[in-house]
PDB file of C-alpha atoms and ligand atoms in Angstrom:
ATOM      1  CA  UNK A   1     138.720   0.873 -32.264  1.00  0.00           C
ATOM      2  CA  UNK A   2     136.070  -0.163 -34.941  1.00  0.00           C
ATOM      3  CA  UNK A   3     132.818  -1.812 -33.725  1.00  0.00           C
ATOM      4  CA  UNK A   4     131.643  -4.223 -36.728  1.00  0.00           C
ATOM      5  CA  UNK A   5     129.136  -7.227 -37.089  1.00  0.00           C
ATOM      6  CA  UNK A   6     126.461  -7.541 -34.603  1.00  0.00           C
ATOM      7  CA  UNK A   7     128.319  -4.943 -32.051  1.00  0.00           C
ATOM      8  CA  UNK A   8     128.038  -2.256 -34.252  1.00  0.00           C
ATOM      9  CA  UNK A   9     124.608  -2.006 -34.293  1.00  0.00           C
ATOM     10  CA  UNK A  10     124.428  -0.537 -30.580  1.00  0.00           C
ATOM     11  CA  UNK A  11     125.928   2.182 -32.292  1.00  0.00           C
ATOM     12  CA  UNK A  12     122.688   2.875 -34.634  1.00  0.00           C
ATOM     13  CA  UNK A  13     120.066   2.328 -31.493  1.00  0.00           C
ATOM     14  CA  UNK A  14     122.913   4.649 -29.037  1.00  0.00           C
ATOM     15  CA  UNK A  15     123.033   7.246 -32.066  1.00  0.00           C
ATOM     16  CA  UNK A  16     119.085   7.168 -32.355  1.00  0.00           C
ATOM     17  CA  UNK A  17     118.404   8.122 -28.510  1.00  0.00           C
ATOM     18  CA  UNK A  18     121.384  10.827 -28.505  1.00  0.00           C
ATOM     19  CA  UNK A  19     119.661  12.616 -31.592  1.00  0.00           C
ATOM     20  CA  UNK A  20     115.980  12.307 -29.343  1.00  0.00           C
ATOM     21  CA  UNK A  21     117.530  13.871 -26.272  1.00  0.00           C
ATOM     22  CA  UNK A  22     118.452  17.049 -28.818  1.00  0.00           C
ATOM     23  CA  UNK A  23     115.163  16.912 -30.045  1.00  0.00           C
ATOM     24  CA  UNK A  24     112.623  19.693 -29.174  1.00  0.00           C
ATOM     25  CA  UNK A  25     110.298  17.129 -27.931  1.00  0.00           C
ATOM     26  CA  UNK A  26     112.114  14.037 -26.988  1.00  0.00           C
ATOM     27  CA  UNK A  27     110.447  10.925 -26.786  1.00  0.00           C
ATOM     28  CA  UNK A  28     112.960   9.535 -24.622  1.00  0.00           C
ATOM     29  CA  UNK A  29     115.336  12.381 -23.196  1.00  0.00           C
ATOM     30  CA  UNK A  30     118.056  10.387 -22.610  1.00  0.00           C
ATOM     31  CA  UNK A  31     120.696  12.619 -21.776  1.00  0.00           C
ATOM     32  CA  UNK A  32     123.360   9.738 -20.628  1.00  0.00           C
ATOM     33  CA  UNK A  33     122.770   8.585 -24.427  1.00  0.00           C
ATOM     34  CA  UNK A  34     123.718  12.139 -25.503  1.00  0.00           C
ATOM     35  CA  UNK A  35     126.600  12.101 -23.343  1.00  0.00           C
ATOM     36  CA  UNK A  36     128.303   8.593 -24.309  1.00  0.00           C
ATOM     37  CA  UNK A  37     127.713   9.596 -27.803  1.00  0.00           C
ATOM     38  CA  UNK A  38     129.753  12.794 -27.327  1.00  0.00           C
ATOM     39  CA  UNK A  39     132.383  10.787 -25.711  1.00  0.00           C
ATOM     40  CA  UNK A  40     132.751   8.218 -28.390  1.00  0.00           C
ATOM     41  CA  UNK A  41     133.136  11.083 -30.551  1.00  0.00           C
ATOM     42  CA  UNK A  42     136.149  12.816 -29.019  1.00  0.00           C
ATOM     43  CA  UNK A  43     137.597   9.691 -28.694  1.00  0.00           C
ATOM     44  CA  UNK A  44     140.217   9.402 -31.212  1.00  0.00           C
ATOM     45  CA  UNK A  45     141.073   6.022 -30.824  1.00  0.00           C
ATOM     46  CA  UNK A  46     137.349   5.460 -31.910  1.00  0.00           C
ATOM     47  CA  UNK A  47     136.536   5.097 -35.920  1.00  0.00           C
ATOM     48  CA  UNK A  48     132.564   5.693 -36.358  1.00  0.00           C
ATOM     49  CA  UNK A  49     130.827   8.071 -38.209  1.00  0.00           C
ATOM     50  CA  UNK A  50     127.438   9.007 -36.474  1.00  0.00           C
ATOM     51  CA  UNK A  51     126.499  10.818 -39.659  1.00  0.00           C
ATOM     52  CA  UNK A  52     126.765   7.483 -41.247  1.00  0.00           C
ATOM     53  CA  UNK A  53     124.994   4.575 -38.930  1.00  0.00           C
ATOM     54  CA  UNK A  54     121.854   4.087 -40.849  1.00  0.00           C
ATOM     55  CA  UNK A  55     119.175   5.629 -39.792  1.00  0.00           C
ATOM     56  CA  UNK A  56     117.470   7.489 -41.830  1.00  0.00           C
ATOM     57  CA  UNK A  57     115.966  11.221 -40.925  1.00  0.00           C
ATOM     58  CA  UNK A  58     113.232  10.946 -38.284  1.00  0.00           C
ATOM     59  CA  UNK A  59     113.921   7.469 -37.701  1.00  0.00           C
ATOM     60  CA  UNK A  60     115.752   8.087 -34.573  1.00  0.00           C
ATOM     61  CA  UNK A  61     112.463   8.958 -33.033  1.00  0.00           C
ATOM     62  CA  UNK A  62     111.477   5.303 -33.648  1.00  0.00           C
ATOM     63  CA  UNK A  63     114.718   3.844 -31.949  1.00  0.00           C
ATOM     64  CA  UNK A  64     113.313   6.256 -28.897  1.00  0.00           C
ATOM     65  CA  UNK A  65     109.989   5.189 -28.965  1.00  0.00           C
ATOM     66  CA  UNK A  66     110.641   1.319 -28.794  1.00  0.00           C
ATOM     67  CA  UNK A  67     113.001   2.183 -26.089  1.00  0.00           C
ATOM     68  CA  UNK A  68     110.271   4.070 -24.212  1.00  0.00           C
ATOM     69  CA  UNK A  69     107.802   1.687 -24.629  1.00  0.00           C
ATOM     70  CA  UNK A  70     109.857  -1.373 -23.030  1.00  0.00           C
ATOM     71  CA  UNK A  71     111.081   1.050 -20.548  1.00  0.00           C
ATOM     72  CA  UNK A  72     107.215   1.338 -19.316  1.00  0.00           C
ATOM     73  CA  UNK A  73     106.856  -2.535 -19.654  1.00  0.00           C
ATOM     74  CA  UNK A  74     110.073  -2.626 -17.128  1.00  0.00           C
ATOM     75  CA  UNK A  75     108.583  -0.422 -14.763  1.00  0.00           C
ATOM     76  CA  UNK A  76     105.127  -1.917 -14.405  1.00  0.00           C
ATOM     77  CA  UNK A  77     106.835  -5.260 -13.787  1.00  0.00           C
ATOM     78  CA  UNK A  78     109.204  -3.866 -11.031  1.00  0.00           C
ATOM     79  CA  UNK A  79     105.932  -1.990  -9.508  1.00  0.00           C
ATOM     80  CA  UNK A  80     104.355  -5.347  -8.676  1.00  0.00           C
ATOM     81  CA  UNK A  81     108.141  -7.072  -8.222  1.00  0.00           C
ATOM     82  CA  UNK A  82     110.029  -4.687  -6.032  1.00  0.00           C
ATOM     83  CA  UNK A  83     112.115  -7.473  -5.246  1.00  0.00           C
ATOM     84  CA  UNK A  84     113.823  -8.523  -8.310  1.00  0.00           C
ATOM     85  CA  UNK A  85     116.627  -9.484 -10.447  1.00  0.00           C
ATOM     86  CA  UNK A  86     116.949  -7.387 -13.817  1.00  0.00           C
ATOM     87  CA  UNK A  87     118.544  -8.803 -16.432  1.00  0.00           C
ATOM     88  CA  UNK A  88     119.383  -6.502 -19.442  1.00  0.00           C
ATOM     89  CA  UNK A  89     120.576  -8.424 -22.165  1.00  0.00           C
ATOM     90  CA  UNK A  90     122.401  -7.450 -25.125  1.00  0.00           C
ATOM     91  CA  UNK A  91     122.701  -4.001 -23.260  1.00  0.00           C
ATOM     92  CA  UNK A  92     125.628  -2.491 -25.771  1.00  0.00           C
ATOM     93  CA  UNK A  93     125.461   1.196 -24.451  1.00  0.00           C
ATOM     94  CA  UNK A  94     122.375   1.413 -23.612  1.00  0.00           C
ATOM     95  CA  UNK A  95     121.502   3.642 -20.002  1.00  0.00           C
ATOM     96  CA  UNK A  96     118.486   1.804 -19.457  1.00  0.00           C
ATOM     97  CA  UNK A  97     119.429   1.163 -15.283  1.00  0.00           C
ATOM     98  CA  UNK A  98     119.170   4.668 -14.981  1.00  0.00           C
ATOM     99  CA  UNK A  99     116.048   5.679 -16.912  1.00  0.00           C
ATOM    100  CA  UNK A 100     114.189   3.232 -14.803  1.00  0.00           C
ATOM    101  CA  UNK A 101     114.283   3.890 -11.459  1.00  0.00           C
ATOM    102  CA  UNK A 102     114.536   1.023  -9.533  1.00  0.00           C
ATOM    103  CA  UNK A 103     114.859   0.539  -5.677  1.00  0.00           C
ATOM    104  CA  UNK A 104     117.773  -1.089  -3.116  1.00  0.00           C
ATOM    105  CA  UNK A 105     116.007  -4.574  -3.698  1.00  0.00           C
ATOM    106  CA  UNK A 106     116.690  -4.910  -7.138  1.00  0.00           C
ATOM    107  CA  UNK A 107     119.849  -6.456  -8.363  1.00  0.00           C
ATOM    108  CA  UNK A 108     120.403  -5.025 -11.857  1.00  0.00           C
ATOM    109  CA  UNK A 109     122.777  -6.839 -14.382  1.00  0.00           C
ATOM    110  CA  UNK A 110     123.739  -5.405 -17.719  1.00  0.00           C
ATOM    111  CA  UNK A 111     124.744  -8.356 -20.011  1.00  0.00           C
ATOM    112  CA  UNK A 112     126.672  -8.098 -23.604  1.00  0.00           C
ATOM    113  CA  UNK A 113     129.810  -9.648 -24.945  1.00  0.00           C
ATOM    114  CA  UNK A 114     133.218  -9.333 -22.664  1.00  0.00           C
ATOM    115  CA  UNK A 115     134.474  -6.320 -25.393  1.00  0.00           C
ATOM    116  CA  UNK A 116     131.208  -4.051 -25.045  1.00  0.00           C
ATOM    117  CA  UNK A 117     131.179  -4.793 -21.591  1.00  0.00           C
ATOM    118  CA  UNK A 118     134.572  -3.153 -21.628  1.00  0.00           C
ATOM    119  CA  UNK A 119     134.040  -0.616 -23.476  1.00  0.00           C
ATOM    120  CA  UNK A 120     130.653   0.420 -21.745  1.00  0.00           C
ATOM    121  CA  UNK A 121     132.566   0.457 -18.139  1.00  0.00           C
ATOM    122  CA  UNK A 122     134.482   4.043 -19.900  1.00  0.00           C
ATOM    123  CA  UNK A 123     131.339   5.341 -21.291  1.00  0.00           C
ATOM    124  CA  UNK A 124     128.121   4.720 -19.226  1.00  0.00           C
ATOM    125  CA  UNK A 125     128.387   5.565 -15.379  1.00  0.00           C
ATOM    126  CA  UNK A 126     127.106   2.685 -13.044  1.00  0.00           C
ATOM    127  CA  UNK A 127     124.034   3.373 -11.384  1.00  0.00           C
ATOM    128  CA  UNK A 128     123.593   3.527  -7.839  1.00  0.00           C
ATOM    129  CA  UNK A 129     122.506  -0.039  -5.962  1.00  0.00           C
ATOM    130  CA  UNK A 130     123.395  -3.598  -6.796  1.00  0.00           C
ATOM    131  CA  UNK A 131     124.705  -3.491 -10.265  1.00  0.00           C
ATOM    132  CA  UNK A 132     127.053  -5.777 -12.022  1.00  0.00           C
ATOM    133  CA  UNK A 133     127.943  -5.497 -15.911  1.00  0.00           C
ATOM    134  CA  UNK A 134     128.605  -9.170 -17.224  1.00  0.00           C
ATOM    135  CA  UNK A 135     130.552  -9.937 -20.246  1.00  0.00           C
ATOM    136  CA  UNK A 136     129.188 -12.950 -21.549  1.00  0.00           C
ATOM    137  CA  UNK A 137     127.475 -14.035 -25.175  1.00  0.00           C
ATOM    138  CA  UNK A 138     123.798 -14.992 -23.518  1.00  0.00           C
ATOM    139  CA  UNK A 139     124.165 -18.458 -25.765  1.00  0.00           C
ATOM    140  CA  UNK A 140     126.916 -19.271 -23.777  1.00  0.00           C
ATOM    141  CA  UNK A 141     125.510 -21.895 -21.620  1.00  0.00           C
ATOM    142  CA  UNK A 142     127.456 -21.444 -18.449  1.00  0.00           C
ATOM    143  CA  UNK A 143     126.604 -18.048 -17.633  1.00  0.00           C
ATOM    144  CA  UNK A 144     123.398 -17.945 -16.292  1.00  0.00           C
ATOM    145  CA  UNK A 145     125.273 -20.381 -13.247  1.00  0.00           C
ATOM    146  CA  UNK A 146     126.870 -17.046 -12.243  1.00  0.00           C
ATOM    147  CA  UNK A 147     123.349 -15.565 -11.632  1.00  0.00           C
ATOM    148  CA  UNK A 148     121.583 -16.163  -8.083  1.00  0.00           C
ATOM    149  CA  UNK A 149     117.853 -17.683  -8.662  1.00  0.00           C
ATOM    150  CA  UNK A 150     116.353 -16.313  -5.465  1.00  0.00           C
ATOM    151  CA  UNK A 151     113.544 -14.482  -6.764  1.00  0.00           C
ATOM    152  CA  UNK A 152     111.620 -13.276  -9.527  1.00  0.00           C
ATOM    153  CA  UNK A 153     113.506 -11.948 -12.535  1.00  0.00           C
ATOM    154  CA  UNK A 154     112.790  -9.512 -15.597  1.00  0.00           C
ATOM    155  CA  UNK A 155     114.577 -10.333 -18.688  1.00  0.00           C
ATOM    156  CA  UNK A 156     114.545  -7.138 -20.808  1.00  0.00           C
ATOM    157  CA  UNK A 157     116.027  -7.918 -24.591  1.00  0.00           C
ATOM    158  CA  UNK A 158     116.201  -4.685 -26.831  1.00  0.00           C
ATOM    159  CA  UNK A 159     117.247  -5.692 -30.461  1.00  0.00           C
ATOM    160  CA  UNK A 160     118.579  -8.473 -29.556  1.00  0.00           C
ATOM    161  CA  UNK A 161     116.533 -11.786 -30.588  1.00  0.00           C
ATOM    162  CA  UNK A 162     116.354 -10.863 -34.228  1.00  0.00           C
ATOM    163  CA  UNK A 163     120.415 -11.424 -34.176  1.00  0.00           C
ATOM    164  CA  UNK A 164     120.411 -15.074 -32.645  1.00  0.00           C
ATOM    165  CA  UNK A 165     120.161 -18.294 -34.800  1.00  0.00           C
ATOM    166  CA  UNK A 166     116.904 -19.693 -34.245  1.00  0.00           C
ATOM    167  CA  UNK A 167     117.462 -22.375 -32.090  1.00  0.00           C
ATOM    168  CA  UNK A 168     120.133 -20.185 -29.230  1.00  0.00           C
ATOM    169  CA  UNK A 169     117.037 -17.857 -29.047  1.00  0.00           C
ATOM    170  CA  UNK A 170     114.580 -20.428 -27.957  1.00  0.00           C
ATOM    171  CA  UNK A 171     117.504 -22.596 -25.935  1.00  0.00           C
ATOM    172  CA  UNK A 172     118.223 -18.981 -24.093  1.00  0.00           C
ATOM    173  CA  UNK A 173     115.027 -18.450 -23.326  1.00  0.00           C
ATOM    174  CA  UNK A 174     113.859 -22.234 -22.072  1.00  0.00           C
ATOM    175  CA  UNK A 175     116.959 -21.700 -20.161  1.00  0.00           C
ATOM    176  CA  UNK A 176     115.900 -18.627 -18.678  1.00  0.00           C
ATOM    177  CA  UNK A 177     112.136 -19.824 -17.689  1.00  0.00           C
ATOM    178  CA  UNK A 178     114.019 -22.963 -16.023  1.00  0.00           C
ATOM    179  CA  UNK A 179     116.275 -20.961 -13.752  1.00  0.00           C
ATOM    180  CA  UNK A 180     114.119 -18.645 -12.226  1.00  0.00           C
ATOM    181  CA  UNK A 181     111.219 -19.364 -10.525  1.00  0.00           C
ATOM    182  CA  UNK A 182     109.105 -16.837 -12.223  1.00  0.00           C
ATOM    183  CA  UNK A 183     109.703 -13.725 -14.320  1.00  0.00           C
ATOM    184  CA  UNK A 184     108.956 -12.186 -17.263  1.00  0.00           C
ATOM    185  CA  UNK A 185     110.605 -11.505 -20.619  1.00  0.00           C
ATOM    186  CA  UNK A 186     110.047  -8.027 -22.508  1.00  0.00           C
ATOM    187  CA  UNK A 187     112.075  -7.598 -25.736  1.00  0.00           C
ATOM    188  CA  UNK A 188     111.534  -7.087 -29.594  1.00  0.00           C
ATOM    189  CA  UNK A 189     111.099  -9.321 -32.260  1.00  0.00           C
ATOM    190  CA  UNK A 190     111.070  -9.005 -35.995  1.00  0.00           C
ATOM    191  CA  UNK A 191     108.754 -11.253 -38.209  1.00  0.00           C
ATOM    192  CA  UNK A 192     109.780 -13.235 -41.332  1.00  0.00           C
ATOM    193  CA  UNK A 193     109.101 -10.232 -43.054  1.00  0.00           C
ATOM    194  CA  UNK A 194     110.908  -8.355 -41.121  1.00  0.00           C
ATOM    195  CA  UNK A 195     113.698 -10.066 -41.196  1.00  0.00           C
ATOM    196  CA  UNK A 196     113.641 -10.232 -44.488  1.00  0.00           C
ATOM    197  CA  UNK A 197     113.425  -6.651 -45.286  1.00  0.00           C
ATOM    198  CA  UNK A 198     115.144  -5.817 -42.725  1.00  0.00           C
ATOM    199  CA  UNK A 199     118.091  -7.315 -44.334  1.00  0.00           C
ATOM    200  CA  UNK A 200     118.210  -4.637 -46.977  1.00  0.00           C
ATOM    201  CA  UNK A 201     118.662  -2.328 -44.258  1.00  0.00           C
ATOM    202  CA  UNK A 202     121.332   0.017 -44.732  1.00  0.00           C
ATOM    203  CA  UNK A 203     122.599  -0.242 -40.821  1.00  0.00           C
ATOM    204  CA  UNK A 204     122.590  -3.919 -41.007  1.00  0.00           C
ATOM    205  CA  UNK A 205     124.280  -3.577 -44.446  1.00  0.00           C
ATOM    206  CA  UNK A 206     126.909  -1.629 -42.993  1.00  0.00           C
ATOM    207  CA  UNK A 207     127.496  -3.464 -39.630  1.00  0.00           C
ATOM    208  CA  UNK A 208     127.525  -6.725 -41.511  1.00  0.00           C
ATOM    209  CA  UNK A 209     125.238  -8.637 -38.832  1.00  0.00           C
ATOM    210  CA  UNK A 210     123.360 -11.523 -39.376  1.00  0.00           C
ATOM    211  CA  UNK A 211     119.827 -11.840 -38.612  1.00  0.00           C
ATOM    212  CA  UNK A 212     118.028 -15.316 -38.330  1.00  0.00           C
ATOM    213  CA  UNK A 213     115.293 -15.302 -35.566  1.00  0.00           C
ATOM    214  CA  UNK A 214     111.799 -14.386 -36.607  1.00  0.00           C
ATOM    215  CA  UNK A 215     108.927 -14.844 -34.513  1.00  0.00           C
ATOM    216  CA  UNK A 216     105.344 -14.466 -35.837  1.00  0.00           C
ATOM    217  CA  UNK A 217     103.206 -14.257 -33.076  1.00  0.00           C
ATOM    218  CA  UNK A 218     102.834 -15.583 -29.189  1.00  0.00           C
ATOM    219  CA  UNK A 219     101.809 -19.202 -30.025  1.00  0.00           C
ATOM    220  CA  UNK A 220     105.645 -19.375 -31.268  1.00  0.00           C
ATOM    221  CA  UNK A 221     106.369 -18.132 -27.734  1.00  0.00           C
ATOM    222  CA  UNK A 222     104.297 -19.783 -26.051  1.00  0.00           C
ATOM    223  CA  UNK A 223     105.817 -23.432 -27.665  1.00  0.00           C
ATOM    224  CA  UNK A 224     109.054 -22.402 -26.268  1.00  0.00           C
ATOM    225  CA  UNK A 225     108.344 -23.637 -22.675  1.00  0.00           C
ATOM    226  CA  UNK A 226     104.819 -25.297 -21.254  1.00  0.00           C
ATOM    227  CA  UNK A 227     105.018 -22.153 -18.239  1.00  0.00           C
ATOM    228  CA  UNK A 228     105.121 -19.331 -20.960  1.00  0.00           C
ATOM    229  CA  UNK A 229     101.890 -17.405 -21.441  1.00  0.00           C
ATOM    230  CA  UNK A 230     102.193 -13.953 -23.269  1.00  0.00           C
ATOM    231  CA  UNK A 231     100.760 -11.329 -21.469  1.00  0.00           C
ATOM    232  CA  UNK A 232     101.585  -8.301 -24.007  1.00  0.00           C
ATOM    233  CA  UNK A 233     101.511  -8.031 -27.792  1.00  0.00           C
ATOM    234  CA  UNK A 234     102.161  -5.167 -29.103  1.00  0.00           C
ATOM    235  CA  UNK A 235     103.006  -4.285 -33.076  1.00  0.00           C
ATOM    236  CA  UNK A 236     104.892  -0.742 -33.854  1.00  0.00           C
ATOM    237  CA  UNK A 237     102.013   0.638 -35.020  1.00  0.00           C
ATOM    238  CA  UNK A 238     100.103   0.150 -31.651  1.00  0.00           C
ATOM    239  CA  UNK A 239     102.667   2.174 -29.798  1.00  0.00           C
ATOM    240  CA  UNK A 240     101.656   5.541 -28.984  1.00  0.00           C
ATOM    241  CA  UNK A 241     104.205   8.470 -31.379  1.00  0.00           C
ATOM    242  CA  UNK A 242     105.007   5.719 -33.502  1.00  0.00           C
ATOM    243  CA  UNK A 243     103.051   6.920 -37.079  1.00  0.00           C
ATOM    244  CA  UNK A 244     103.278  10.923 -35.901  1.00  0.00           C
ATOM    245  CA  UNK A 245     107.064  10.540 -35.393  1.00  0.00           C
ATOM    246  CA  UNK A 246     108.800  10.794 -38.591  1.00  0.00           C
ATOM    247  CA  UNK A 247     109.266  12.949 -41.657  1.00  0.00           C
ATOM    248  CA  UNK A 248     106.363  13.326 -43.936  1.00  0.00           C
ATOM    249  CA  UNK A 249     107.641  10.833 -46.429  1.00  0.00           C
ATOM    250  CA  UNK A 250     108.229   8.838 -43.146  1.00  0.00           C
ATOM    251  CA  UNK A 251     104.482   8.960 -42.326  1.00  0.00           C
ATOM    252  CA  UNK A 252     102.914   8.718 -45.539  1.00  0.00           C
ATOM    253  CA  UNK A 253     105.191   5.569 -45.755  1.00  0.00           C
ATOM    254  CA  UNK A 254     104.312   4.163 -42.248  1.00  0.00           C
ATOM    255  CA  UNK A 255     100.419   4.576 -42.913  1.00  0.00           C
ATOM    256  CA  UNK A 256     100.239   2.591 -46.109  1.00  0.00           C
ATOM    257  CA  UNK A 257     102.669  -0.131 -44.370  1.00  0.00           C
ATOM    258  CA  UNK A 258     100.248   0.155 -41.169  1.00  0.00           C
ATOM    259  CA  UNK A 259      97.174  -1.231 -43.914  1.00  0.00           C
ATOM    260  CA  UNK A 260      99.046  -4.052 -44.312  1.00  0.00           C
ATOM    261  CA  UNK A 261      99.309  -7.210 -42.193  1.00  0.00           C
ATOM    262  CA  UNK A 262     102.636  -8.178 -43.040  1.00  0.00           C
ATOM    263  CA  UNK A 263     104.342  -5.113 -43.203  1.00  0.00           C
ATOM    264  CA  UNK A 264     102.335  -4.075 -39.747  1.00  0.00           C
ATOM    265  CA  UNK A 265     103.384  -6.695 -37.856  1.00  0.00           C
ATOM    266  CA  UNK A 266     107.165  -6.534 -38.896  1.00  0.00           C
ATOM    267  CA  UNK A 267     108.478  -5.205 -35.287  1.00  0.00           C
ATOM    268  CA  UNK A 268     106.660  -6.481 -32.025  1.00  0.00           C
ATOM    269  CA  UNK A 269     106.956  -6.086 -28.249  1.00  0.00           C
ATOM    270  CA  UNK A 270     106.421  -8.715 -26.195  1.00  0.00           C
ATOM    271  CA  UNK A 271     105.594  -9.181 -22.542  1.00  0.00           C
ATOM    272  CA  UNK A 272     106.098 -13.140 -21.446  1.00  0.00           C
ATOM    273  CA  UNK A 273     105.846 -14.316 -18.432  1.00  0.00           C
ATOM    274  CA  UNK A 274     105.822 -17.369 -16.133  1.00  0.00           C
TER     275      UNK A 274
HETATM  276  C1  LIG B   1     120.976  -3.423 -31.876  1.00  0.00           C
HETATM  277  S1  LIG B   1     122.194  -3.497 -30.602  1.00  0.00           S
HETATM  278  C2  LIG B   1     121.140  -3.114 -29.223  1.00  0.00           C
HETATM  279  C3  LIG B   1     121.894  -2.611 -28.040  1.00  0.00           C
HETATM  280  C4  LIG B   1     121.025  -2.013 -26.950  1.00  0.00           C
HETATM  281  N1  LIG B   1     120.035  -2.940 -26.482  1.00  0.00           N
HETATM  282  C5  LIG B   1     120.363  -0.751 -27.469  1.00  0.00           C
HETATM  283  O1  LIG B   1     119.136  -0.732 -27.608  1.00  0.00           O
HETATM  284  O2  LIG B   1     121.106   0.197 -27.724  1.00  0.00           O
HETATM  285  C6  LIG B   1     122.484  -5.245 -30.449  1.00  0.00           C
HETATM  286  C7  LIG B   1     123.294  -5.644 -29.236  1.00  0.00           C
HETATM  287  O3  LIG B   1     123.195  -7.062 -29.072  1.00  0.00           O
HETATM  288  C8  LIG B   1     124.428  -7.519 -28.590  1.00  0.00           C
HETATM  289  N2  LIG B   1     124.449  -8.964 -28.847  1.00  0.00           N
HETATM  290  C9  LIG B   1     124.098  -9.590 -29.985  1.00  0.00           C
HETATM  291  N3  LIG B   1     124.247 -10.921 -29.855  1.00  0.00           N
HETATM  292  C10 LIG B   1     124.687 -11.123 -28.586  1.00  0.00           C
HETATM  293  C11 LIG B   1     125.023 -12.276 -27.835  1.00  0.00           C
HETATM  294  N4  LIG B   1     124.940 -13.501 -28.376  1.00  0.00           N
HETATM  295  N5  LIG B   1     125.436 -12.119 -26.563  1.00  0.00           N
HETATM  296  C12 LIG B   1     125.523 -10.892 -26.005  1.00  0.00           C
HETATM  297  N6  LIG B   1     125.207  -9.748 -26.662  1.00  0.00           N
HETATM  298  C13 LIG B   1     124.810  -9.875 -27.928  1.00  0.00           C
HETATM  299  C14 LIG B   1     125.432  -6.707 -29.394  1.00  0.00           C
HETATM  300  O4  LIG B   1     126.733  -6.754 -28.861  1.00  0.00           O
HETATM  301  C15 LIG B   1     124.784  -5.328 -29.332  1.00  0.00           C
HETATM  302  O5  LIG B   1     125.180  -4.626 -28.185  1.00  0.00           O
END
């Protein structure tokens, strides 16, 4: 089993919190991370190097700070919503259900392609409560049929958008705003700079995956759907760990890129809602 294109990325972020939890002061501490890693490991059915997934030393500090950070977005949005509908998309192997706790009124669903769905029901326990793993590409337009509307939802999108063409980003998300009554969408985003550089990128090299969705700024957001405001902004640099975190090449490197507009406002977390 080889993961390549777009689904071997998960492999990068998955490899990035496993190497936190072993870290002397994790960001993240996700241990389920550490533990699907190992398993993917002794699997050996499984071709993947860890060694060799593209990140760079002290970067996987980054993949567990963005993680982190959208965690906290979740759980102030399920704080004011305990009665919700989760929607992870683009989930891969990610344990998010379990790092944020969540009570018996929320119905969590963990949504990637059919194969990673498959693959994730051998390597990530299901949490406790109303959980369903759905195997669907999000463009797909039927899917979101399958999901009840009753309530308020929260979309949560970890490096996903920056993988969609353009236009299935903004369709998935006018889709989204038009099902549910109200909600809110926290993910990341990459600029045109980012996407551009991020190109170069030896993971995205080596997975092969296409990028093709930049978003500069809320007022792109916001011209997605009349009900969207944005309610969070957030660049990498603004998140707390983010310039301490790396090697010292690392930080010398991310405090002359934090001087500079473009190159500061390459990754962003956003908090939509309607
Ligand atoms: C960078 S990985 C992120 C995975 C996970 N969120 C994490 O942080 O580990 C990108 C994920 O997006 C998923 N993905 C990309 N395009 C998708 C689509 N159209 N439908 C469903 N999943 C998609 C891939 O399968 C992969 O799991």
């Amino acid at each position: 089993m080889k993961l390549t294109g777009v689904q071997a990325t998960l492999l990068t972020t998955l490899y990035g919190r496993a190497m936190d939890a072993l870290a002397d002061k994790p960001f993240l501490g996700d241990q389920h991370a550490l533990a699907t890693m190992r398993a993917i490991e002794a699997d050996p059915d499984f071709e993947v190097d860890f060694g060799n997934v593209g990140l760079r030393p002290g970067d996987e500090s980054a993949v567990a700070i963005r993680a982190a950070h959208i965690d906290v977005l979740a759980r102030e949005f399920l704080a004011a919503n305990p009665v919700t509908t989760v929607l992870h998309l683009a989930c891969g192997l990610d344990s998010r259900a379990h790092r944020v706790e969540h009570g018996q009124d929320v119905r969590w669903i963990d949504v990637d392609y059919p194969e990673i769905i498959a693959l994730r029901k051998n390597l990530v326990p299901a949490p406790p409560g109303d959980y369903t793993a759905l195997g669907t590409s999000v463009t797909d337009p039927d899917w979101l049929a399958e999901v009840p509307a009753d309530g308020p939802v929260l979309v949560v999108a970890e490096g996903l958008t920056m993988y969609l063409d353009t236009a299935d980003g903004r369709l998935l998300f006018r889709r989204l705003v038009e099902h549910f009554p109200s909600g809110a969408l926290v993910f990341d985003s990459l600029s045109a700079t980012g996407v551009k550089l991020s190109k170069r990128a030896k993971a995205i090299k080596m997975s092969g995956a296409r990028l093709d969705w930049a978003i500069d700024g809320p007022q792109e957001l916001e011209s997605i759907h009349p009900d969207l405001r944005c309610a969070v902004a957030l660049n990498a640099f603004d998140l707390e760990g983010f310039v301490v975190s790396t090697t010292l090449a690392g930080r010398l490197a991310t405090r002359v890129f934090g001087r500079i507009p473009a190159l500061r406002n390459m990754l962003s977390l956003y908090r939509l809602q309607w």
